[in-house]
Amino acid sequence: MRKERLIVPLLVFLLMLWLAGQALSSHFFEREMARTLSDLEARGELVVSRSEVEGGWWSSTGRIHLAPLLGDVWQLELTYRARHGVLNTHLNGEAMLRHGPDHAQLFGDLLASSPPLWQASYHTLTGTLEGGLRLSPLRVTQQDRELVFDGGRLHFSGEQGDWRLRAHLDAWRLTDGVASLSIGPSTLNSHYAYTEDAHAFTQEDRLQIESMAWRQPQLSLDASNLRATNRTVLDERELRMQLDIDLGEVHTAGQVLLTGELALELSRLNADALRASTSRLRELAASGHHELDGHELLAQLEPHLIQALRDSPRLDLLNLQLDSPMMGLSARVDGSLFFDGRRLDELRLVDIEDPAMQARWRRRLDGDFTWYDLPTVVALWLGLPLDTRTLEVDVGRGQVRVNSRPLPQLWR
């Protein structure tokens, strides 16, 4: 009899515990959704909003809207339905891409294809989200032009402050009359880590293209294993961007036309000034200044963009290696270029087309580059002795000299 008396309170307790778990799961999901969208907008590149939001203990629905901060070139709308459980929330919906000021739907209006479907799972205890999206094959034909895309897959995962994206795109082909360009398959891996409100962040993107082919009656080019890596870091002091490109091998007529690598780094862009530029851009977007043309927008942002140069940015050519076995040419180059960040009040961006203003900007440039194992044909082209093997390029106040000589006129 005593056991029977305990069963009912135990069942009631378990029921209340389950209901509390459902309520907490719904609350945590909504909180993380709002924080994630807020951080995405804080990056400064997008306008992010939600509409038709309906929350509940068992399920939630809504629409997420993404668009460029200024302009109406495109809009991405993600519908979602979230089914809440005590430990997990499962989401699914459609991804609708709209184009132009009339918001025409890419899938349905412009393309005879249904919107891509996406799905995801949110884990309540760990705060992590994992999901994916499948891109269907499509074919677009316009007179003699045709675009064929074989489809692809996107997978995303992460948590507050740390997100990863992996995209695998099947081959696509663009044909224009007798000329054609084929690219892929391709893989993109992206990692984005940030502090609250994206005050500081690190983003790394790795793109690999397995093959690329260009065809026309007079020329055929084939490239394989092209790789590009971009790393961007914004910390308390500066923005740094590094780009690495590996050209793989480019073939034509059965021979290797070109191989090569490139590594560049841009650094010492003032972080506070860039954050001020982003803040001003958001203010303009929020106030409805979407009708500003490029010149007016530049005038609004100019003070902050100019101040981003106050720490004297530098561009480092860390490595440039190009080889052409077919032509018997090669290049090995490194060096740095500096910008003088003093007396910035003398500079304007809105007047950059004025030759006098362009001269002011050029006079801020100093640097030096070295080309090792200089090909004889390049020495002949520059009017240097034919036995020259090292080319020293010096930039002083915007004036370029090669091996202590003024740069000759290269085109007549």
Coordinates of C-alpha atoms in Angstrom, one line a residue:
M1 CA 0.0 0.0 0.0
R2 CA 2.9 2.4 0.8
K3 CA 4.5 1.7 -2.5
E4 CA 1.3 2.6 -4.3
R5 CA 1.2 5.8 -2.4
L6 CA 4.7 6.7 -3.6
I7 CA 4.1 5.9 -7.3
V8 CA 1.7 8.7 -7.9
P9 CA 3.9 11.5 -6.5
L10 CA 6.9 10.0 -8.3
L11 CA 5.0 10.1 -11.6
V12 CA 3.8 13.6 -10.9
F13 CA 7.4 14.6 -10.1
L14 CA 8.7 13.0 -13.3
L15 CA 6.0 14.7 -15.3
M16 CA 6.9 18.1 -13.8
L17 CA 10.6 17.4 -14.4
W18 CA 9.9 16.6 -18.1
L19 CA 7.7 19.7 -18.5
A20 CA 10.5 21.8 -16.9
G21 CA 13.0 20.2 -19.3
Q22 CA 10.8 21.1 -22.3
A23 CA 10.4 24.7 -21.1
L24 CA 14.1 25.1 -20.6
S25 CA 14.9 23.5 -23.9
S26 CA 12.6 26.0 -25.7
H27 CA 14.1 28.9 -23.7
F28 CA 17.7 27.9 -24.4
F29 CA 17.0 27.5 -28.1
E30 CA 15.4 30.9 -28.4
R31 CA 18.2 32.5 -26.4
E32 CA 20.9 31.0 -28.5
M33 CA 19.1 31.8 -31.7
A34 CA 18.8 35.5 -30.8
R35 CA 22.5 35.7 -29.7
T36 CA 23.7 33.9 -32.9
L37 CA 21.8 36.2 -35.2
S38 CA 22.9 39.3 -33.2
D39 CA 26.6 38.2 -33.5
L40 CA 26.1 37.6 -37.2
E41 CA 24.8 41.1 -37.7
A42 CA 27.6 42.5 -35.5
R43 CA 30.1 41.4 -38.1
G44 CA 29.0 44.4 -40.1
E45 CA 28.3 42.9 -43.5
L46 CA 24.6 41.9 -43.2
V47 CA 21.2 43.0 -42.1
V48 CA 19.7 40.2 -40.0
S49 CA 16.1 40.0 -38.8
R50 CA 13.3 37.5 -38.0
S51 CA 9.6 37.6 -38.7
E52 CA 6.5 35.5 -38.1
V53 CA 8.1 34.1 -34.9
E54 CA 5.9 31.8 -32.9
G55 CA 7.4 30.2 -29.8
G56 CA 6.2 27.3 -27.6
W57 CA 7.3 24.5 -25.4
W58 CA 6.8 21.9 -28.1
S59 CA 7.6 23.7 -31.3
S60 CA 8.7 27.1 -32.7
T61 CA 8.4 28.6 -36.1
G62 CA 9.7 31.7 -37.9
R63 CA 11.6 33.2 -40.8
I64 CA 15.2 34.5 -40.8
H65 CA 16.0 37.3 -43.2
L66 CA 19.6 38.0 -44.4
A67 CA 20.5 40.8 -46.8
P68 CA 23.5 43.1 -47.6
L69 CA 23.9 46.0 -45.3
L70 CA 23.3 48.4 -48.1
G71 CA 21.6 47.7 -51.4
D72 CA 19.0 45.2 -52.5
V73 CA 21.0 42.9 -54.8
W74 CA 19.9 39.8 -52.9
Q75 CA 17.9 38.6 -49.9
L76 CA 18.1 35.1 -48.3
E77 CA 15.1 33.9 -46.4
L78 CA 15.3 30.8 -44.2
T79 CA 12.0 29.4 -42.9
Y80 CA 12.3 27.1 -39.9
R81 CA 10.2 24.8 -37.8
A82 CA 11.8 23.7 -34.5
R83 CA 10.6 20.7 -32.6
H84 CA 11.8 20.9 -29.0
G85 CA 12.9 17.9 -26.9
V86 CA 14.4 17.8 -23.5
L87 CA 17.9 17.2 -24.8
N88 CA 17.7 18.1 -28.5
T89 CA 15.8 20.5 -30.8
H90 CA 15.3 19.4 -34.4
L91 CA 14.9 22.1 -37.1
N92 CA 14.0 22.0 -40.8
G93 CA 12.9 24.5 -43.4
E94 CA 13.4 26.1 -46.8
A95 CA 16.2 28.4 -48.1
M96 CA 14.7 31.0 -50.5
L97 CA 17.0 33.3 -52.3
R98 CA 15.4 36.5 -53.7
H99 CA 17.1 38.8 -56.3
G100 CA 16.8 42.5 -57.1
P101 CA 14.6 45.3 -55.9
D102 CA 11.4 43.4 -56.9
H103 CA 12.5 40.4 -54.7
A104 CA 12.0 37.8 -57.4
Q105 CA 12.6 34.3 -56.2
L106 CA 15.6 32.6 -57.7
F107 CA 14.1 29.2 -57.2
G108 CA 10.6 29.1 -58.7
D109 CA 10.5 32.4 -60.6
L110 CA 13.9 32.5 -62.4
L111 CA 14.8 28.8 -62.1
A112 CA 12.5 25.9 -62.6
S113 CA 13.7 24.3 -59.4
S114 CA 12.2 24.1 -55.9
P115 CA 14.0 25.9 -53.0
P116 CA 16.7 23.9 -51.2
L117 CA 15.6 22.2 -48.0
W118 CA 17.8 22.4 -44.8
Q119 CA 17.8 20.6 -41.5
A120 CA 19.7 20.9 -38.2
S121 CA 19.8 19.7 -34.7
Y122 CA 20.5 21.9 -31.6
H123 CA 21.9 20.1 -28.5
T124 CA 20.5 21.7 -25.4
L125 CA 23.2 20.6 -22.9
T126 CA 26.2 21.5 -25.1
G127 CA 24.7 24.5 -26.9
T128 CA 25.9 23.2 -30.3
L129 CA 24.1 23.3 -33.6
E130 CA 24.8 20.9 -36.5
G131 CA 23.0 20.8 -39.8
G132 CA 23.2 20.8 -43.6
L133 CA 21.6 21.7 -46.9
R134 CA 21.5 19.9 -50.3
L135 CA 21.7 21.9 -53.5
S136 CA 19.9 20.3 -56.4
P137 CA 21.3 20.1 -59.9
L138 CA 20.1 22.8 -62.3
R139 CA 20.3 23.9 -65.9
V140 CA 19.9 27.5 -67.2
T141 CA 19.7 28.2 -71.0
Q142 CA 19.7 31.6 -72.6
Q143 CA 20.2 31.7 -76.4
D144 CA 23.7 30.3 -77.0
R145 CA 24.6 30.3 -73.4
E146 CA 24.0 27.5 -71.0
L147 CA 24.9 27.0 -67.3
V148 CA 24.8 23.4 -65.9
F149 CA 25.3 22.8 -62.2
D150 CA 25.5 19.2 -60.9
G151 CA 24.5 20.1 -57.3
G152 CA 26.3 20.1 -54.0
R153 CA 26.1 19.8 -50.2
L154 CA 26.6 22.2 -47.3
H155 CA 27.3 21.2 -43.7
F156 CA 27.6 23.6 -40.7
S157 CA 28.3 23.0 -37.1
G158 CA 29.4 25.0 -34.0
E159 CA 28.3 26.9 -31.0
Q160 CA 28.3 30.5 -29.8
G161 CA 31.6 32.1 -30.8
D162 CA 32.8 29.2 -32.9
W163 CA 31.4 28.0 -36.3
R164 CA 32.5 25.8 -39.1
L165 CA 31.2 25.4 -42.6
R166 CA 32.0 22.7 -45.2
A167 CA 30.7 22.9 -48.7
H168 CA 31.2 20.4 -51.5
L169 CA 30.1 21.7 -54.9
D170 CA 29.9 19.3 -57.8
A171 CA 31.1 20.4 -61.2
W172 CA 29.5 23.3 -63.1
R173 CA 29.9 24.2 -66.7
L174 CA 29.3 27.5 -68.6
T175 CA 29.0 27.3 -72.3
D176 CA 28.9 30.4 -74.6
G177 CA 28.8 29.4 -78.2
V178 CA 32.0 27.6 -79.0
A179 CA 33.7 28.6 -75.8
S180 CA 33.2 26.7 -72.5
L181 CA 34.5 26.8 -68.9
S182 CA 34.2 23.8 -66.5
I183 CA 35.1 24.1 -62.8
G184 CA 35.0 21.5 -60.1
P185 CA 34.3 19.5 -58.1
S186 CA 35.3 22.0 -55.4
T187 CA 35.5 21.9 -51.6
L188 CA 35.3 24.9 -49.2
N189 CA 36.2 24.7 -45.5
S190 CA 35.5 27.7 -43.4
H191 CA 36.1 28.4 -39.7
Y192 CA 34.9 31.5 -37.9
A193 CA 35.7 32.2 -34.2
Y194 CA 34.8 35.5 -32.5
T195 CA 34.2 37.2 -29.2
E196 CA 31.0 38.8 -28.1
D197 CA 29.5 41.2 -30.7
A198 CA 32.3 40.2 -33.1
H199 CA 34.6 42.7 -31.4
A200 CA 37.5 40.4 -32.4
F201 CA 37.4 37.5 -34.7
T202 CA 39.4 35.0 -36.7
Q203 CA 38.2 33.6 -40.0
E204 CA 40.0 31.0 -42.1
D205 CA 38.7 29.8 -45.5
R206 CA 40.2 27.0 -47.5
L207 CA 39.1 26.4 -51.1
Q208 CA 40.2 23.5 -53.3
I209 CA 39.2 23.1 -56.9
E210 CA 40.0 19.6 -58.3
S211 CA 40.0 20.7 -61.9
M212 CA 39.3 23.6 -64.3
A213 CA 39.1 23.5 -68.1
W214 CA 38.8 26.3 -70.7
R215 CA 37.9 25.4 -74.2
Q216 CA 37.8 27.5 -77.4
P217 CA 38.9 26.8 -81.0
Q218 CA 42.3 28.5 -80.6
L219 CA 43.1 27.6 -77.0
S220 CA 42.6 24.7 -74.5
L221 CA 43.8 25.0 -70.9
D222 CA 43.5 22.4 -68.1
A223 CA 44.3 23.1 -64.5
S224 CA 44.2 20.7 -61.5
N225 CA 44.5 20.9 -57.7
L226 CA 44.1 24.7 -57.4
R227 CA 44.1 25.7 -53.7
A228 CA 43.5 29.0 -52.0
T229 CA 43.6 29.9 -48.3
N230 CA 42.5 33.1 -46.7
R231 CA 43.0 34.0 -43.1
T232 CA 41.6 37.2 -41.6
V233 CA 42.3 38.3 -37.9
L234 CA 40.8 41.3 -36.2
D235 CA 42.2 41.8 -32.7
E236 CA 42.4 44.8 -30.3
R237 CA 45.0 46.6 -32.4
E238 CA 44.9 45.6 -36.1
L239 CA 43.3 43.7 -38.9
R240 CA 45.6 41.2 -40.7
M241 CA 44.8 39.3 -43.8
Q242 CA 46.9 36.6 -45.4
L243 CA 46.2 35.0 -48.8
D244 CA 47.9 31.8 -50.0
I245 CA 47.4 30.5 -53.5
D246 CA 48.7 27.3 -55.1
L247 CA 48.1 27.1 -58.8
G248 CA 48.7 23.4 -59.0
E249 CA 49.5 22.6 -62.7
V250 CA 48.2 24.3 -65.8
H251 CA 48.5 22.2 -69.0
T252 CA 48.1 23.1 -72.6
A253 CA 49.0 21.2 -75.8
G254 CA 50.1 18.2 -73.6
Q255 CA 52.7 20.3 -71.7
V256 CA 52.9 22.0 -68.4
L257 CA 52.4 25.7 -69.0
L258 CA 52.5 27.0 -65.5
T259 CA 52.9 26.0 -61.8
G260 CA 53.3 28.4 -58.9
E261 CA 52.5 29.6 -55.4
L262 CA 51.7 33.0 -54.0
A263 CA 51.6 34.2 -50.4
L264 CA 50.6 37.8 -49.4
E265 CA 49.9 39.4 -46.1
L266 CA 48.3 42.8 -45.4
S267 CA 48.7 44.1 -41.8
R268 CA 48.6 47.1 -39.5
L269 CA 45.1 48.3 -40.5
N270 CA 43.8 50.0 -37.3
A271 CA 41.2 47.9 -35.6
D272 CA 39.3 50.7 -33.8
A273 CA 38.9 52.7 -37.0
L274 CA 37.6 49.7 -38.9
R275 CA 35.0 49.0 -36.1
A276 CA 34.0 52.6 -36.3
S277 CA 33.5 52.2 -40.1
T278 CA 31.3 49.2 -39.5
S279 CA 29.3 51.0 -36.9
R280 CA 28.7 54.0 -39.2
L281 CA 27.7 51.7 -42.0
R282 CA 25.1 50.1 -39.7
E283 CA 23.8 53.5 -38.7
L284 CA 23.3 54.5 -42.4
A285 CA 21.5 51.2 -43.1
A286 CA 19.2 51.6 -40.0
S287 CA 18.4 55.2 -41.0
G288 CA 17.2 54.1 -44.4
H289 CA 20.0 55.6 -46.5
H290 CA 19.8 52.8 -49.0
E291 CA 19.6 55.3 -51.9
L292 CA 23.2 56.6 -51.3
D293 CA 25.3 56.2 -54.4
G294 CA 28.9 55.1 -54.2
H295 CA 30.4 58.6 -53.9
E296 CA 28.0 59.7 -51.2
L297 CA 28.6 56.5 -49.2
L298 CA 32.3 56.9 -49.5
A299 CA 32.0 60.5 -48.2
Q300 CA 30.2 59.2 -45.1
L301 CA 32.8 56.5 -44.4
E302 CA 35.9 58.4 -45.4
P303 CA 37.0 59.7 -42.0
H304 CA 37.0 56.2 -40.5
L305 CA 38.6 54.6 -43.6
I306 CA 41.4 57.1 -43.6
Q307 CA 42.0 56.6 -39.9
A308 CA 42.4 52.9 -40.5
L309 CA 45.7 53.8 -42.2
R310 CA 47.2 55.7 -39.2
D311 CA 49.4 52.7 -38.1
S312 CA 51.2 52.7 -41.5
P313 CA 49.9 49.5 -43.1
R314 CA 52.3 47.1 -44.9
L315 CA 51.8 44.6 -47.7
D316 CA 54.3 41.7 -47.6
L317 CA 54.9 39.6 -50.6
L318 CA 56.0 36.6 -48.6
N319 CA 56.5 34.3 -51.5
L320 CA 55.9 34.3 -55.3
Q321 CA 57.1 31.3 -57.2
L322 CA 56.1 30.8 -60.9
D323 CA 57.5 28.2 -63.3
S324 CA 56.7 27.7 -66.9
P325 CA 58.6 24.6 -68.2
M326 CA 56.9 25.1 -71.6
M327 CA 58.3 28.6 -72.0
G328 CA 61.5 28.1 -70.0
L329 CA 60.7 31.0 -67.6
S330 CA 60.6 31.3 -63.8
A331 CA 60.1 33.9 -61.1
R332 CA 61.1 34.0 -57.4
V333 CA 60.0 37.2 -55.8
D334 CA 59.6 38.5 -52.2
G335 CA 59.5 42.0 -50.6
S336 CA 57.4 44.5 -48.8
L337 CA 55.4 47.7 -49.5
F338 CA 54.7 50.3 -46.8
F339 CA 52.2 53.2 -46.5
D340 CA 53.2 56.3 -44.6
G341 CA 50.3 56.9 -42.1
R342 CA 51.4 60.4 -40.9
R343 CA 49.5 63.6 -41.7
L344 CA 46.4 61.8 -42.9
D345 CA 44.5 65.0 -43.1
E346 CA 46.2 65.6 -46.5
L347 CA 44.4 62.7 -48.1
R348 CA 40.9 62.2 -49.4
L349 CA 39.1 59.2 -50.9
V350 CA 36.3 61.1 -52.6
D351 CA 38.8 63.0 -54.7
I352 CA 40.8 60.0 -55.7
E353 CA 40.2 60.5 -59.4
D354 CA 42.0 63.9 -59.2
P355 CA 45.6 63.4 -60.6
A356 CA 47.0 65.7 -57.8
M357 CA 45.3 63.6 -55.1
Q358 CA 46.5 60.3 -56.7
A359 CA 50.1 61.7 -56.6
R360 CA 49.6 62.4 -52.9
W361 CA 48.7 58.8 -52.3
R362 CA 51.6 57.5 -54.4
R363 CA 54.1 59.6 -52.4
R364 CA 53.1 57.7 -49.3
L365 CA 54.4 54.4 -50.7
D366 CA 57.9 53.0 -49.9
G367 CA 59.2 49.5 -50.2
D368 CA 61.5 47.0 -52.0
F369 CA 61.1 43.7 -53.8
T370 CA 63.7 41.2 -55.1
W371 CA 63.4 38.9 -58.1
Y372 CA 65.9 36.1 -58.0
D373 CA 67.2 34.2 -61.0
L374 CA 65.9 36.8 -63.4
P375 CA 65.2 35.3 -66.9
T376 CA 67.3 36.9 -69.7
V377 CA 64.3 37.9 -71.7
V378 CA 63.1 40.1 -68.7
A379 CA 66.5 41.7 -68.4
L380 CA 66.4 42.5 -72.1
W381 CA 62.8 43.9 -71.8
L382 CA 63.9 46.2 -69.0
G383 CA 67.1 47.3 -70.8
L384 CA 69.4 45.7 -68.2
P385 CA 72.7 43.8 -68.9
L386 CA 71.8 40.4 -70.2
D387 CA 73.8 38.7 -67.4
T388 CA 71.7 40.3 -64.7
R389 CA 70.5 37.5 -62.4
T390 CA 68.9 39.6 -59.5
L391 CA 66.4 42.4 -60.0
E392 CA 66.1 44.8 -57.1
V393 CA 62.9 46.9 -57.3
D394 CA 62.9 49.9 -54.9
V395 CA 59.9 52.1 -54.3
G396 CA 60.7 55.5 -52.7
R397 CA 57.9 58.1 -52.2
G398 CA 56.0 56.3 -55.0
Q399 CA 58.9 56.4 -57.5
V400 CA 60.0 53.0 -58.8
R401 CA 63.6 52.1 -59.6
V402 CA 65.0 48.8 -60.8
N403 CA 68.7 48.0 -59.9
S404 CA 69.2 51.7 -59.1
R405 CA 67.8 52.9 -62.5
P406 CA 64.5 54.6 -63.1
L407 CA 61.9 52.2 -64.3
P408 CA 61.9 52.3 -68.1
Q409 CA 58.7 52.8 -70.1
L410 CA 57.4 49.3 -70.6
W411 CA 54.6 50.0 -73.1
R412 CA 54.7 52.4 -75.9

